[in-house]
Amino acid sequence: MKWMIRTGSTPAERARLRVVYAMAGTVFFMPLNLFIMEGFFIIALVLGLYYCKKYPKLTLRQSPLSLPAAGFALAAFLSLVGAPHFLLGTAFYVFTVLQYVVLYYGILLFVRHSWERRLLFSTLLLSAFIVALYGLYQYAHMLTLHEAEWVDNSAFPMLRRRMYSTLYNPNLLSAFLLIIMSAAASMMICTRHRWHHVMYLAFFAILALCLVLTYSRGAWLSVCALVFFFGLFWDKRVWLFFLAGPLILAFYHGGVADRLMSIFSHSEADTSVSMRMDMWEAAIAMFVDHPVLGIGWGAFKHVYPVYNELIQEAGIVIFHAHNMYLNILAETGLAGFFFGLWFFFGNAWYAIGYLRSHKEHTFDRSLAMSLAAAVLSLAISGMSDYDLFSTQISLTFWLMSALFANMYGEECEKNSKNSLRNNSQ
């Protein structure tokens, strides 16, 4: 555990490490409590600004996706020009996109060693373990505590409760679990210690149980994508898990099977599909009306009633379009859509490239595998939901991206130094 208590040998190093430890506090509370997380984030920001003023020689580590990250942040900000509520939109932008970018570049700037990446990554896993344990406790006591929220008894009479833990709703919890399951599986594959292998396997099993108990259909489809991914980049025998679905449907007829079958069937009582279709049509109409800069970052909830009279009359607030691609397109226009998807899928492109060129099982390879799998799962679930609307989910994704970019940049620096050394000989 020595890597967790390093203090630095110089005043500059100690000041830099204080920023890293404040970031670790931010990471720990990201899925647990946003208010405490904001406190640590502000501390990290203040310490970082102080460091940059006193020790201005620290260089920003190169990232292949710095341009699309900055481009998306700029496009999202410019989209506020047409927002119906500029001040509210700006506040929401600061709370979301600006934080994501500051975290991303903060990691590129202040994290300088592999053990620091391990610290942030392990902190995220520890926090996720607490989220899972609390979710199981919550699920076990839901009926007695009268917390059976997010349940449509008319469409699914056998469904009495859905786990959401600290993530506010089951779909957001499922998105978070998919990212952490990708990380846990990658660490289990790449670890060199047997007891670590057992520990990550047990952790993965707990996360999988929690994912089932969210009853999130989109997340279950994303699991199929993860099975395909790990079969492709690790062991093709993983694909045998595709038999689990038919076996469940054949021998089990409870709430899980009923929910799973609803993916492939339509019920008039289940209004989620028709509501999503209305949102998607409205999002496309918004883009047609505002193709360049969009309606404004975070403005969907304000603009959607204009495109749907029933929602307007009912006074219901719909926060997003329940489709990641259409929501980004509607809110930020072509510019934000271009840079946003460049950044999002660019992470998978570079992570998969790293996996193909580095076969040795190391922590760096597990970072690449975690990121690629996370992009794949979010890309699938993003077709029927917009999990990245959540600050907690987006911060988790940008954290994973930043850790990989930091590692990738460090390797590029080493390769550049080795190339210069060889050329000088």
GROMACS .gro file of N, CA, C and O in nm, residues 13-14 21 47 61 82 85 95 141 151 169 180 210 217 277 294 313 352 388 394:
model
   80
   13GLU      N    1   0.671   1.891  -0.564
   13GLU     CA    2   0.612   1.758  -0.575
   13GLU      C    3   0.502   1.739  -0.472
   13GLU      O    4   0.397   1.681  -0.500
   14ARG      N    5   0.524   1.789  -0.351
   14ARG     CA    6   0.421   1.777  -0.248
   14ARG      C    7   0.297   1.858  -0.285
   14ARG      O    8   0.183   1.814  -0.262
   21TYR      N    9  -0.439   1.403  -0.464
   21TYR     CA   10  -0.519   1.345  -0.355
   21TYR      C   11  -0.657   1.411  -0.347
   21TYR      O   12  -0.756   1.346  -0.314
   47LEU      N   13  -0.620   2.419  -0.541
   47LEU     CA   14  -0.482   2.372  -0.525
   47LEU      C   15  -0.410   2.369  -0.659
   47LEU      O   16  -0.290   2.400  -0.669
   61ARG      N   17   0.034   1.697  -2.050
   61ARG     CA   18   0.063   1.573  -2.122
   61ARG      C   19  -0.022   1.565  -2.248
   61ARG      O   20  -0.140   1.598  -2.246
   82GLY      N   21  -2.859   3.030  -2.846
   82GLY     CA   22  -3.001   3.014  -2.880
   82GLY      C   23  -3.084   2.950  -2.771
   82GLY      O   24  -3.201   2.915  -2.795
   85HIS      N   25  -3.328   2.983  -2.193
   85HIS     CA   26  -3.294   3.038  -2.062
   85HIS      C   27  -3.141   3.040  -2.052
   85HIS      O   28  -3.080   2.943  -2.007
   95PHE      N   29  -2.182   2.327  -1.444
   95PHE     CA   30  -2.196   2.211  -1.357
   95PHE      C   31  -2.166   2.080  -1.430
   95PHE      O   32  -2.132   1.979  -1.367
  141HIS      N   33  -3.465  -0.375   0.155
  141HIS     CA   34  -3.555  -0.304   0.247
  141HIS      C   35  -3.653  -0.212   0.176
  141HIS      O   36  -3.723  -0.135   0.242
  151VAL      N   37  -4.136   0.183  -1.079
  151VAL     CA   38  -4.202   0.057  -1.112
  151VAL      C   39  -4.337   0.087  -1.177
  151VAL      O   40  -4.417   0.165  -1.124
  169ASN      N   41  -3.178   0.690  -1.021
  169ASN     CA   42  -3.276   0.605  -1.090
  169ASN      C   43  -3.208   0.479  -1.143
  169ASN      O   44  -3.085   0.477  -1.162
  180ILE      N   45  -1.824   0.003  -1.450
  180ILE     CA   46  -1.743  -0.060  -1.345
  180ILE      C   47  -1.726  -0.209  -1.373
  180ILE      O   48  -1.620  -0.267  -1.345
  210CYS      N   49  -2.635  -0.675  -0.902
  210CYS     CA   50  -2.698  -0.542  -0.892
  210CYS      C   51  -2.755  -0.499  -1.027
  210CYS      O   52  -2.863  -0.439  -1.033
  217ARG      N   53  -3.363  -0.274  -1.916
  217ARG     CA   54  -3.357  -0.356  -2.038
  217ARG      C   55  -3.245  -0.312  -2.130
  217ARG      O   56  -3.179  -0.396  -2.191
  277MET      N   57  -4.053   0.728  -2.886
  277MET     CA   58  -4.070   0.763  -3.027
  277MET      C   59  -4.111   0.910  -3.042
  277MET      O   60  -4.061   0.981  -3.130
  294GLY      N   61  -2.781   2.414  -3.248
  294GLY     CA   62  -2.877   2.344  -3.165
  294GLY      C   63  -2.962   2.438  -3.081
  294GLY      O   64  -2.953   2.560  -3.091
  313GLU      N   65  -4.956   2.036  -2.176
  313GLU     CA   66  -5.080   2.043  -2.101
  313GLU      C   67  -5.069   1.968  -1.968
  313GLU      O   68  -5.126   2.010  -1.867
  352ILE      N   69  -0.869   0.044  -2.846
  352ILE     CA   70  -0.861  -0.083  -2.920
  352ILE      C   71  -0.727  -0.093  -2.992
  352ILE      O   72  -0.665  -0.201  -2.999
  388LEU      N   73  -2.541   0.965  -2.018
  388LEU     CA   74  -2.440   1.068  -1.999
  388LEU      C   75  -2.501   1.203  -1.963
  388LEU      O   76  -2.427   1.299  -1.938
  394SER      N   77  -2.126   1.091  -1.654
  394SER     CA   78  -2.033   1.159  -1.744
  394SER      C   79  -1.897   1.179  -1.679
  394SER      O   80  -1.794   1.161  -1.742
   0.00000   0.00000   0.00000
